[in-house]
Amino acid sequence: MSEIEAPQVIAESLVQQGVEYVFGIIGIPVVELSMAFQAAGLKYIGMRNEQAACYAAQAIGYLTGKPGVCLVVSGPGLLHVTGGMANAQVNCWPLIVIGGSTNQDHEGIGGFQECNQVELSRPYCKYAARPPTVALIPLHVEKAVRYTTYGRPGVAYLDFPGNLLQSKAPEEKIYKTLAYPVAPLAYPSHEDVMRAANLLRSAKRPLVIIGKGAAYSHSENILRHFIENTNLPFLPTPMGKGVVSDTADQCVSSARTLALQKADVVLLLGARLNWILHFGKPPRFDQDVKFIQVDVCAEELHNSVTASVAIQSDIKPFAEHLFEQMNAINYRFSNDHDWWKTLSAKCRQNRDAVHQMAMDTATPLNYYAVFHHLREQIPNDAIIVSEGANTMDIGRSMLLNTLPRHRLDAGTFGTMGVGPGFAIAAALFCRDRFPGKRVVCVEGDSAFGFSGMEIETMVRYNLPITVVIVNNNGIYGGFDQDTFDSIRSSGDLTQVTPPSALGVQVHYEEMMTMFGLKGHFCKSIPELQAAVKEAQKLKNQPTIINVAISPASDRKPQSFNWLTESKL
C-alpha cells in the first residue's frame, strides 16, 4: 500500500481547489512544505517580512477572486501575520494562512515556538482549524477555500504541527474532495427592487455610492450602463474607484462633501456605512436622508443607521434588475435639474482650486503638483497602489482610475505597510494575466518604512514596479533641515525630536544601488517627469523615484475633519 507525505497532500489539495499563489517566509517546520508547493505547480514567492507576505496574499485574492496563501512558521511567524489577517478580514478579501506549529507531543512543556495558534487566529478568521490527520487534510483545505470565498469573503487559518507535517498516510485513506463549486449568487426579491426603484425615481437629490464590493463582484459592465443611462451622480469609495470611470461625466468626486451632505436618497452598492462614509450620520449627511442599502452580507444591513430599503443581494443581479426597472420607464435624471446644476458648479469650483495648486510647480513642491504631473506620465490603465496619510488621501482625488480593481490602498482597516506587498501581488497578477500593464506604488516616506525591504523581493522576481515616494520628512509632516537641526540641538534627542519627524530628505532611491540598479531623486517637476518616463521603459526590474516635497505641504482646506460624525 503506497503512502503519501503530508506536504504533498496539502500542496495537491490547494491546487485542486484552484489556488495559484503562495507568499511566505520559510523556517522550521515548513521548509519541506514550501518545496512541495513548487513541486505541485504552485507559484511560491519568498518575502522579507511575514506581514508583507500576508498583504500580498490577500491582494492576489482580491484581484483573482481566489484566495492567496500566506505560509508562515510557528509562534512569532504566525503572530507577525495577525495584522495582515485582520486587514483581510475587515477588507473582506479572500486569504488562507497556513502556519507550522510545534510538535503536538511538545505542547504544554515549553515546545519550540509553542503558541496556541488556532485560538489566536480565530478572531481574525471565518474558519480556523488544525486537521487531525493527514487523511483529512483535503477536507479542511476545501472548507478553507470555500469559507474564504462564499458570502462575505474573508480569512481562513490552517494549523500544521511539525509532527503532522512529517507524517504519511496510505493513499487509499486520503479523503476525496472535489473542487469547491462556484460561489452561489444571492438574488434580490422583485418587491425590494421595486421599492428601491420607486424611491430613486422620487428623489430630488439622488446619489449613488459605488463601493469595493461592487469592484470585487465584477459589476462594472452593468453599473456603467446603469449610470450612463440614468445619468445619476455617483461617488466611488477609495477602492470602488474605476468600477465606473473616474472620468465619467456623472462622477462627482470633486464635490464629495456637498454630495454627501445634501443628498436625499443614497443608493449604497457594496459600500458600508463605516468611518469611510462617516457612519451615514449628520453633519456629513442630511438628517432626513434615505438609504437604499445593497450588500451580500445580511448582518451589514441597517448597520449604523436604519436603511429605508435594505437588500441582501450580490451587486450584479441587483444592478441588472434595477436597471431593467429604471429603463422600463426611460428614467433619466436631467442635467437641467437643480441638483445637477449645484453639483456641477461645485465640481468646477473645487477642480479650479485644485488645478491652481497643481500648477504651482515652485520648489519645494506640493502634493498636488506632484500628483497632477505624475498622473500625466503614467498609463491610464495602470494599477495604482497607495498608502500614507496625505499621500494616500490627496492621491485618491488626483490619481484617477478608469478600470475596476486598479486601486489598492490602506482600505477599511487603515493599515500602513501594505503598499509593497500589494504592489508585488499586483505585478504578479499583471505578469500572468495582463502582460505589459504597469504597477505604480505611491508611498509616503513614513509608510514606505514599514515594508521597504520588499524592494529586494521585487528585484529578485523581476517585477517592474515603479515605487514613488512622496517625501515630506515626516509622519503627516516633517521639518526642513535648518528647523530640524535647531530643534535637535536643544537637548536629549529622545525628548526634543518631534514624534512626527523623520530624517530630512533621506535618499531612499539609493536602495536601488544595492542591486546595481538606478533610482531617482527629484526636487522639481521636470526631474519627476524624466524619472517617470525612464521608469516606464523598464521591463523586468523595479525602481524608486524619491520626490522631495515641502514638509509644510498639506491638503486644501476641508469643510469637515476627515472623521467627522454626529456627536449628538
Coordinates of C-alpha atoms in Angstrom, one line a residue:
M1 CA 0.0 0.0 0.0
S2 CA 1.7 3.2 -1.2
E3 CA 1.9 6.2 1.2
I4 CA 1.9 9.9 0.6
E5 CA 3.5 12.6 2.7
A6 CA 1.6 15.4 4.4
P7 CA 3.2 18.3 2.5
Q8 CA 2.3 16.7 -0.8
V9 CA -1.3 16.2 0.3
I10 CA -1.5 19.9 1.4
A11 CA 0.0 21.2 -1.9
E12 CA -2.1 19.0 -4.2
S13 CA -5.3 19.9 -2.2
L14 CA -4.6 23.6 -2.8
V15 CA -4.0 23.0 -6.5
Q16 CA -7.2 21.0 -6.7
Q17 CA -9.1 23.9 -5.2
G18 CA -7.7 26.4 -7.8
V19 CA -5.2 28.2 -5.6
E20 CA -2.3 29.6 -7.6
Y21 CA -0.1 31.7 -5.4
V22 CA 1.8 31.3 -2.1
F23 CA 3.7 34.1 -0.3
G24 CA 5.7 33.5 2.8
I25 CA 8.9 33.1 4.7
I26 CA 10.2 29.6 5.4
G27 CA 11.7 28.1 8.5
I28 CA 11.1 25.2 10.9
P29 CA 8.7 23.3 10.4
V30 CA 7.5 24.4 6.9
V31 CA 10.7 24.2 4.7
E32 CA 9.7 20.9 3.0
L33 CA 6.1 22.2 2.6
S34 CA 7.3 25.2 0.6
M35 CA 9.2 22.9 -1.7
A36 CA 6.1 20.7 -2.0
F37 CA 4.2 23.7 -3.1
Q38 CA 6.6 24.4 -6.0
A39 CA 6.6 20.7 -7.0
A40 CA 2.8 20.7 -7.2
G41 CA 2.9 23.7 -9.6
L42 CA 2.0 26.5 -7.1
K43 CA 3.8 29.8 -7.6
Y44 CA 5.8 30.5 -4.4
I45 CA 7.1 34.0 -3.7
G46 CA 9.5 34.3 -0.8
M47 CA 9.1 37.6 1.1
R48 CA 11.2 39.5 3.6
N49 CA 8.5 40.2 6.3
E50 CA 5.5 38.0 7.2
Q51 CA 3.1 40.9 7.3
A52 CA 4.1 41.9 3.8
A53 CA 3.6 38.3 2.7
C54 CA 0.2 38.4 4.2
Y55 CA -0.7 41.6 2.5
A56 CA 0.5 40.2 -0.9
A57 CA -1.6 37.0 -0.4
Q58 CA -4.8 38.9 0.3
A59 CA -4.3 41.3 -2.6
I60 CA -3.9 38.5 -5.0
G61 CA -7.1 37.1 -3.6
Y62 CA -8.9 40.3 -4.2
L63 CA -7.5 40.6 -7.8
T64 CA -8.2 37.0 -8.8
G65 CA -11.2 36.1 -6.7
K66 CA -9.3 33.0 -5.4
P67 CA -7.6 33.1 -2.0
G68 CA -3.8 33.6 -2.0
V69 CA -1.9 31.6 0.6
C70 CA 0.4 33.0 3.2
L71 CA 2.9 30.4 4.6
V72 CA 4.5 31.2 8.0
V73 CA 6.5 29.4 10.6
S74 CA 5.3 28.7 14.1
G75 CA 4.9 31.1 17.1
P76 CA 6.3 34.6 16.1
G77 CA 5.7 33.8 12.4
L78 CA 2.0 33.4 12.9
L79 CA 1.8 36.3 15.3
H80 CA 3.5 38.6 12.7
V81 CA 0.7 38.0 10.3
T82 CA -2.2 38.7 12.6
G83 CA -2.2 42.3 11.5
G84 CA -2.5 41.1 7.9
M85 CA -5.2 38.6 8.7
A86 CA -7.2 41.4 10.5
N87 CA -6.7 43.6 7.5
A88 CA -8.0 41.0 5.1
Q89 CA -11.0 40.1 7.3
V90 CA -12.0 43.8 7.7
N91 CA -11.4 44.4 4.0
C92 CA -13.4 41.3 3.0
W93 CA -10.6 39.8 0.9
P94 CA -10.1 36.0 0.5
L95 CA -7.0 34.7 2.2
I96 CA -5.7 31.5 3.6
V97 CA -2.9 31.5 6.2
I98 CA -1.0 28.2 6.7
G99 CA 1.1 28.1 9.8
G100 CA 3.5 25.5 11.0
S101 CA 3.4 24.9 14.8
T102 CA 5.2 23.0 17.5
N103 CA 5.1 19.2 17.6
Q104 CA 2.0 18.0 19.4
D105 CA 4.0 15.9 21.9
H106 CA 5.8 19.1 22.9
E107 CA 2.7 21.1 23.7
G108 CA 2.4 22.2 27.3
I109 CA 6.0 21.5 28.2
G110 CA 7.7 24.5 26.5
G111 CA 8.0 23.4 22.9
F112 CA 9.9 25.4 20.4
Q113 CA 7.8 28.5 19.5
E114 CA 4.9 26.9 21.3
C115 CA 1.8 29.1 20.8
N116 CA -2.0 28.5 20.9
Q117 CA -2.2 29.4 17.2
V118 CA -5.7 28.2 16.2
E119 CA -7.3 30.1 19.0
L120 CA -5.1 33.2 18.5
S121 CA -6.2 33.2 14.8
R122 CA -9.9 32.7 15.4
P123 CA -10.8 36.4 16.0
Y124 CA -9.4 37.3 12.6
C125 CA -10.9 34.4 10.6
K126 CA -14.1 32.9 9.3
Y127 CA -12.6 29.5 9.8
A128 CA -9.6 28.3 11.8
A129 CA -8.7 24.6 12.3
R130 CA -5.9 22.0 12.8
P131 CA -6.5 19.0 10.6
P132 CA -6.3 16.0 13.0
T133 CA -4.8 13.5 10.5
V134 CA -3.1 13.6 7.1
A135 CA -6.1 11.8 5.6
L136 CA -8.4 14.7 6.5
I137 CA -6.2 17.5 5.1
P138 CA -8.1 17.7 1.8
L139 CA -11.4 18.2 3.6
H140 CA -10.1 21.2 5.6
V141 CA -8.4 22.8 2.6
E142 CA -11.6 22.6 0.6
K143 CA -13.5 24.1 3.5
A144 CA -11.0 26.9 4.0
V145 CA -11.2 27.9 0.3
R146 CA -14.9 27.7 0.4
Y147 CA -15.3 29.8 3.5
T148 CA -12.9 32.5 2.2
T149 CA -14.9 33.0 -1.0
Y150 CA -18.5 32.3 -0.1
G151 CA -20.8 35.1 1.2
R152 CA -18.7 37.9 2.5
P153 CA -15.1 37.0 1.6
G154 CA -12.6 36.6 4.5
V155 CA -9.8 34.6 6.1
A156 CA -9.1 31.0 7.0
Y157 CA -6.3 29.6 9.1
L158 CA -4.9 26.1 8.9
D159 CA -2.5 24.9 11.5
F160 CA 0.0 22.1 10.9
P161 CA 2.2 20.8 13.8
G162 CA 5.7 19.7 12.9
N163 CA 4.9 16.0 13.6
L164 CA 1.9 16.1 11.3
L165 CA 4.0 17.7 8.5
Q166 CA 6.4 14.7 8.9
S167 CA 3.6 12.2 8.7
K168 CA 2.5 9.9 5.9
A169 CA -0.8 8.2 5.1
P170 CA -1.9 5.4 2.7
E171 CA -3.1 7.0 -0.5
E172 CA -6.3 4.9 -0.3
K173 CA -7.2 6.6 3.1
I174 CA -6.9 10.2 1.9
Y175 CA -10.2 12.0 2.0
K176 CA -11.5 12.5 -1.5
T177 CA -12.8 16.0 -2.3
L178 CA -13.9 17.8 -5.4
A179 CA -13.1 21.4 -6.4
Y180 CA -15.4 23.7 -4.5
P181 CA -18.4 24.9 -6.6
V182 CA -18.5 28.5 -7.8
A183 CA -20.0 30.6 -5.0
P184 CA -23.8 30.9 -5.3
L185 CA -25.2 34.4 -6.1
A186 CA -27.7 36.0 -3.8
Y187 CA -30.6 37.5 -5.8
P188 CA -32.8 40.3 -4.6
S189 CA -36.6 39.9 -4.4
H190 CA -38.6 41.7 -7.1
E191 CA -40.5 43.6 -4.4
D192 CA -37.3 45.0 -2.8
V193 CA -36.0 46.1 -6.2
M194 CA -39.3 47.9 -7.0
R195 CA -39.1 49.7 -3.6
A196 CA -35.6 50.8 -4.4
A197 CA -36.6 51.9 -7.9
N198 CA -39.6 53.9 -6.7
L199 CA -37.5 55.6 -4.0
L200 CA -34.8 56.6 -6.5
R201 CA -37.4 57.9 -9.0
S202 CA -38.9 60.1 -6.4
A203 CA -35.6 61.6 -5.2
K204 CA -34.9 65.2 -5.8
R205 CA -31.2 64.9 -4.8
P206 CA -30.2 61.3 -5.6
L207 CA -26.7 59.9 -5.2
V208 CA -25.1 56.5 -5.9
I209 CA -22.1 55.3 -3.9
I210 CA -20.1 52.5 -5.5
G211 CA -18.1 50.5 -3.1
K212 CA -15.3 47.9 -3.1
G213 CA -17.9 45.2 -3.0
A214 CA -19.1 46.3 -6.5
A215 CA -15.5 46.0 -7.7
Y216 CA -15.0 42.6 -6.2
S217 CA -18.2 41.3 -7.7
H218 CA -17.1 42.4 -11.2
S219 CA -20.3 44.5 -11.6
E220 CA -18.6 47.2 -13.8
N221 CA -20.4 46.5 -17.1
I222 CA -23.9 46.7 -15.7
L223 CA -23.1 49.6 -13.4
R224 CA -21.5 51.6 -16.3
H225 CA -24.7 51.1 -18.3
F226 CA -26.8 52.0 -15.3
I227 CA -25.0 55.3 -14.5
E228 CA -24.8 56.3 -18.2
N229 CA -28.5 55.7 -18.9
T230 CA -29.9 57.1 -15.7
N231 CA -27.4 60.0 -15.5
L232 CA -27.4 59.7 -11.7
P233 CA -24.5 61.3 -9.9
F234 CA -22.1 58.9 -8.2
L235 CA -19.3 58.7 -5.8
P236 CA -16.8 55.8 -5.6
T237 CA -15.3 54.7 -2.3
P238 CA -11.5 54.6 -2.4
M239 CA -11.3 51.0 -3.8
G240 CA -14.6 51.4 -5.7
K241 CA -12.7 53.8 -8.0
G242 CA -12.8 52.6 -11.6
V243 CA -15.9 50.5 -11.5
V244 CA -17.4 53.4 -13.3
S245 CA -14.5 55.5 -14.6
D246 CA -13.4 58.5 -12.5
T247 CA -13.5 60.5 -15.8
A248 CA -17.2 59.7 -16.3
D249 CA -19.5 62.8 -16.6
Q250 CA -21.6 61.5 -13.7
C251 CA -18.6 61.3 -11.2
V252 CA -18.9 64.0 -8.6
S253 CA -15.9 63.1 -6.5
S254 CA -14.8 66.8 -6.8
A255 CA -17.9 67.8 -4.9
R256 CA -17.9 64.9 -2.4
T257 CA -18.7 66.9 0.7
L258 CA -21.6 68.6 -0.9
A259 CA -23.0 65.5 -2.5
L260 CA -22.9 63.6 0.8
Q261 CA -24.3 66.4 2.8
K262 CA -27.3 67.4 0.6
A263 CA -28.4 64.0 -1.0
D264 CA -31.9 63.0 0.0
V265 CA -31.7 59.4 -1.3
V266 CA -28.4 57.4 -1.4
L267 CA -28.0 54.1 -3.1
L268 CA -25.2 52.1 -1.5
L269 CA -23.8 49.4 -3.8
G270 CA -21.3 47.2 -1.9
A271 CA -20.3 50.1 0.4
R272 CA -20.5 50.1 4.2
L273 CA -21.6 53.0 6.4
N274 CA -18.4 52.8 8.4
W275 CA -15.9 55.6 9.1
I276 CA -15.1 56.0 5.4
L277 CA -18.7 57.1 4.8
H278 CA -18.9 58.9 8.2
F279 CA -21.4 56.3 9.5
G280 CA -24.2 57.8 7.5
K281 CA -24.8 60.4 10.1
P282 CA -25.1 64.2 10.3
P283 CA -23.4 66.6 9.8
R284 CA -21.8 64.7 6.9
F285 CA -25.2 63.5 5.7
D286 CA -28.6 65.2 5.8
Q287 CA -30.6 64.1 8.9
D288 CA -33.5 63.0 6.7
V289 CA -31.5 61.1 4.1
K290 CA -32.9 57.8 3.0
F291 CA -30.5 54.9 2.3
I292 CA -31.0 52.1 -0.2
Q293 CA -28.5 49.6 1.1
V294 CA -27.4 46.6 -1.0
D295 CA -24.9 44.1 0.5
V296 CA -24.2 40.4 0.2
C297 CA -23.9 40.2 4.0
A298 CA -27.3 40.4 5.8
E299 CA -25.6 41.4 9.1
E300 CA -24.3 44.6 7.4
L301 CA -27.8 45.8 6.6
H302 CA -29.0 48.6 8.9
N303 CA -25.6 48.9 10.5
S304 CA -25.0 52.4 12.0
V305 CA -28.3 53.8 10.6
T306 CA -31.6 52.2 9.6
A307 CA -31.9 51.9 5.8
S308 CA -35.2 52.7 4.1
V309 CA -34.7 49.8 1.8
A310 CA -32.3 47.1 2.8
I311 CA -31.5 44.3 0.3
Q312 CA -29.3 41.3 0.8
S313 CA -28.0 40.6 -2.7
D314 CA -24.9 40.3 -4.8
I315 CA -24.4 43.6 -6.6
K316 CA -24.5 42.4 -10.2
P317 CA -28.0 40.7 -10.1
F318 CA -29.4 43.6 -8.2
A319 CA -28.0 46.2 -10.6
E320 CA -29.3 44.2 -13.6
H321 CA -32.8 44.1 -12.1
L322 CA -32.8 47.7 -11.1
F323 CA -31.6 48.8 -14.5
E324 CA -34.5 47.0 -16.1
Q325 CA -37.0 48.8 -13.9
M326 CA -35.5 52.2 -14.4
N327 CA -35.1 51.6 -18.1
A328 CA -38.7 50.4 -18.5
I329 CA -39.9 54.0 -17.9
N330 CA -36.9 55.6 -19.7
Y331 CA -35.8 57.2 -16.4
R332 CA -33.0 59.8 -16.8
F333 CA -32.0 62.4 -14.3
S334 CA -31.8 65.5 -16.3
N335 CA -28.7 67.7 -16.3
D336 CA -31.1 70.7 -16.1
H337 CA -32.2 69.6 -12.7
D338 CA -31.2 71.9 -9.9
W339 CA -29.3 69.1 -8.1
W340 CA -27.1 68.5 -11.1
K341 CA -26.5 72.3 -11.6
T342 CA -25.5 72.6 -7.9
L343 CA -23.1 69.6 -8.1
S344 CA -21.6 70.7 -11.4
A345 CA -20.9 74.2 -10.1
K346 CA -19.2 72.8 -7.0
C347 CA -17.2 70.3 -9.1
R348 CA -15.9 73.2 -11.3
Q349 CA -15.1 75.4 -8.3
N350 CA -13.1 72.6 -6.5
R351 CA -11.4 71.5 -9.7
D352 CA -10.3 75.0 -10.4
A353 CA -8.9 75.4 -6.9
V354 CA -7.0 72.1 -7.1
H355 CA -5.7 72.9 -10.6
Q356 CA -4.3 76.2 -9.3
M357 CA -2.4 74.2 -6.6
A358 CA -1.3 71.6 -9.2
M359 CA 0.1 74.3 -11.5
D360 CA 2.2 75.7 -8.7
T361 CA 5.5 74.0 -9.5
A362 CA 7.7 76.1 -7.3
T363 CA 10.1 74.2 -5.1
P364 CA 9.9 72.7 -2.6
L365 CA 6.9 71.0 -4.4
N366 CA 3.4 70.5 -3.0
Y367 CA 1.4 67.3 -3.2
Y368 CA -1.0 68.5 -5.9
A369 CA 1.8 69.4 -8.3
V370 CA 3.4 66.0 -7.8
F371 CA 0.2 64.0 -8.3
H372 CA -1.0 66.1 -11.3
H373 CA 2.2 65.6 -13.2
L374 CA 2.6 62.0 -12.2
R375 CA -0.9 61.3 -13.5
E376 CA 0.1 62.8 -16.8
Q377 CA 3.0 60.4 -17.2
I378 CA 1.6 57.0 -16.1
P379 CA -0.7 54.9 -18.3
N380 CA -4.4 55.3 -17.8
D381 CA -4.8 51.5 -17.2
A382 CA -2.0 51.3 -14.5
I383 CA -2.8 49.6 -11.2
I384 CA -2.2 52.2 -8.6
V385 CA -1.2 51.1 -5.1
S386 CA -1.1 53.9 -2.5
E387 CA -0.6 54.3 1.2
G388 CA 0.3 57.1 3.6
A389 CA -1.6 59.9 5.3
N390 CA -1.8 62.9 2.9
T391 CA -0.1 60.9 0.2
M392 CA -3.0 58.5 0.0
D393 CA -5.8 60.9 0.8
I394 CA -4.8 63.5 -1.8
G395 CA -3.8 60.8 -4.2
R396 CA -7.3 59.4 -4.2
S397 CA -8.6 62.5 -5.8
M398 CA -5.7 63.3 -8.0
L399 CA -4.7 59.9 -9.4
L400 CA -7.7 58.7 -11.4
N401 CA -8.8 55.2 -12.2
T402 CA -10.6 54.2 -15.4
L403 CA -10.8 50.5 -14.7
P404 CA -12.1 48.4 -11.7
R405 CA -9.8 46.7 -9.2
H406 CA -7.0 49.0 -10.2
R407 CA -6.7 50.9 -6.9
L408 CA -5.2 49.2 -3.8
D409 CA -4.7 51.2 -0.7
A410 CA -4.8 51.1 3.1
G411 CA -8.5 50.2 3.0
T412 CA -11.2 49.9 5.6
F413 CA -8.7 49.0 8.4
G414 CA -6.4 51.9 7.5
T415 CA -3.4 49.7 7.6
M416 CA 0.0 51.2 6.9
G417 CA 2.8 49.0 5.4
V418 CA 0.5 47.3 2.8
G419 CA 2.0 49.1 -0.2
P420 CA 5.0 46.9 -1.3
G421 CA 3.1 43.7 -0.6
F422 CA 0.1 44.9 -2.6
A423 CA 2.3 46.0 -5.4
I424 CA 4.1 42.7 -5.6
A425 CA 0.8 40.9 -5.9
A426 CA -0.4 43.3 -8.5
A427 CA 2.7 42.9 -10.5
L428 CA 2.4 39.1 -10.5
F429 CA -1.2 39.4 -11.5
C430 CA -0.3 41.6 -14.4
R431 CA 2.6 39.4 -15.4
D432 CA 0.4 36.3 -15.6
R433 CA -2.8 37.8 -17.0
F434 CA -2.1 41.3 -18.5
P435 CA 1.5 41.4 -19.7
G436 CA 2.7 45.0 -20.1
K437 CA 0.3 46.5 -17.7
R438 CA 2.1 48.8 -15.2
V439 CA 2.0 48.9 -11.4
V440 CA 2.7 52.2 -9.7
C441 CA 3.2 52.1 -5.9
V442 CA 2.8 55.6 -4.4
E443 CA 4.1 55.8 -0.9
G444 CA 4.5 58.3 1.8
D445 CA 8.0 58.3 3.3
S446 CA 6.7 57.0 6.6
A447 CA 4.5 54.3 5.1
F448 CA 7.5 53.1 2.9
G449 CA 9.5 52.5 6.1
F450 CA 7.1 49.7 7.2
S451 CA 7.9 47.3 4.4
G452 CA 10.6 49.0 2.4
M453 CA 12.9 45.9 2.2
E454 CA 10.4 44.2 0.0
I455 CA 12.2 46.1 -2.8
E456 CA 14.6 43.2 -2.7
T457 CA 11.7 40.9 -3.3
M458 CA 10.7 43.0 -6.3
V459 CA 14.2 42.8 -7.7
R460 CA 14.5 39.0 -7.1
Y461 CA 11.4 38.2 -9.0
N462 CA 12.0 40.7 -11.8
L463 CA 8.9 42.8 -11.1
P464 CA 8.7 46.1 -13.0
I465 CA 7.1 48.2 -10.2
T466 CA 7.6 51.9 -10.1
V467 CA 7.8 53.0 -6.4
V468 CA 7.1 56.7 -6.0
I469 CA 7.9 58.0 -2.5
V470 CA 6.4 61.4 -1.7
N471 CA 8.9 62.5 0.9
N472 CA 7.9 65.3 3.3
N473 CA 10.4 64.2 6.0
G474 CA 7.8 63.0 8.5
I475 CA 4.6 61.5 9.6
Y476 CA 1.8 63.8 8.4
G477 CA 4.5 66.5 8.2
G478 CA 8.2 66.9 8.9
F479 CA 10.8 69.7 9.0
D480 CA 13.3 71.4 6.8
Q481 CA 17.0 70.9 7.6
D482 CA 17.6 74.1 9.5
T483 CA 14.5 73.7 11.7
F484 CA 15.3 70.1 12.3
D485 CA 18.8 70.8 13.3
S486 CA 17.7 73.8 15.5
I487 CA 15.1 71.7 17.4
R488 CA 17.5 68.8 18.0
S489 CA 20.3 71.0 19.3
S490 CA 18.4 71.9 22.4
G491 CA 18.6 68.7 24.5
D492 CA 18.3 65.0 24.7
L493 CA 17.3 63.8 21.2
T494 CA 14.7 61.4 22.6
Q495 CA 12.9 64.3 24.3
V496 CA 13.3 67.1 21.7
T497 CA 12.9 65.3 18.4
P498 CA 9.2 65.7 17.5
P499 CA 7.4 62.3 17.3
S500 CA 6.2 63.2 13.7
A501 CA 9.8 63.9 12.5
L502 CA 11.7 61.6 10.2
G503 CA 15.2 62.2 8.6
V504 CA 15.4 65.2 6.3
Q505 CA 15.4 64.2 2.5
V506 CA 16.5 60.6 3.2
H507 CA 17.8 59.2 -0.1
Y508 CA 15.6 56.1 -0.3
E509 CA 16.3 55.9 -4.0
E510 CA 19.9 54.8 -3.1
M511 CA 18.4 51.4 -2.1
M512 CA 18.4 50.5 -5.8
T513 CA 22.2 50.8 -5.9
M514 CA 22.4 47.7 -3.6
F515 CA 21.3 45.7 -6.6
G516 CA 23.3 47.5 -9.2
L517 CA 20.2 49.4 -10.4
K518 CA 19.3 53.0 -10.6
G519 CA 16.9 55.1 -8.5
H520 CA 15.9 58.7 -8.9
F521 CA 15.9 61.7 -6.6
C522 CA 13.6 64.5 -7.7
K523 CA 13.1 68.1 -6.4
S524 CA 11.4 69.6 -9.5
I525 CA 8.6 68.7 -11.9
P526 CA 11.0 68.2 -14.9
E527 CA 13.1 65.8 -12.8
L528 CA 9.9 63.9 -11.8
Q529 CA 8.7 63.8 -15.4
A530 CA 12.0 62.5 -16.7
A531 CA 12.3 59.9 -13.9
V532 CA 8.7 58.5 -14.6
K533 CA 9.4 58.3 -18.3
E534 CA 12.6 56.3 -17.7
A535 CA 10.9 54.0 -15.2
Q536 CA 8.1 53.2 -17.6
K537 CA 10.7 51.8 -20.0
L538 CA 11.9 49.1 -17.5
K539 CA 10.7 45.6 -18.5
N540 CA 11.9 43.4 -15.7
Q541 CA 13.0 45.5 -12.7
P542 CA 11.6 47.9 -10.2
T543 CA 12.8 51.4 -9.4
I544 CA 12.4 54.0 -6.7
I545 CA 11.5 57.6 -7.5
N546 CA 12.1 59.7 -4.4
V547 CA 10.3 63.1 -4.6
A548 CA 11.2 65.7 -2.1
I549 CA 8.3 68.0 -1.3
S550 CA 7.7 70.8 1.2
P551 CA 7.4 69.5 4.8
A552 CA 4.6 72.0 5.2
S553 CA 2.6 70.8 2.2
D554 CA -1.0 69.9 3.2
R555 CA -4.5 69.2 1.8
K556 CA -6.6 72.1 0.6
P557 CA -8.8 73.4 3.3
Q558 CA -11.6 71.0 4.2
S559 CA -15.2 71.8 5.3
F560 CA -15.1 68.9 7.8
N561 CA -12.5 66.9 9.6
W562 CA -12.0 63.6 7.8
L563 CA -13.6 61.5 10.6
T564 CA -16.4 64.0 11.4
E565 CA -19.5 62.3 12.8
S566 CA -22.5 63.2 14.8
K567 CA -21.8 63.9 18.5
L568 CA -25.5 64.1 19.4

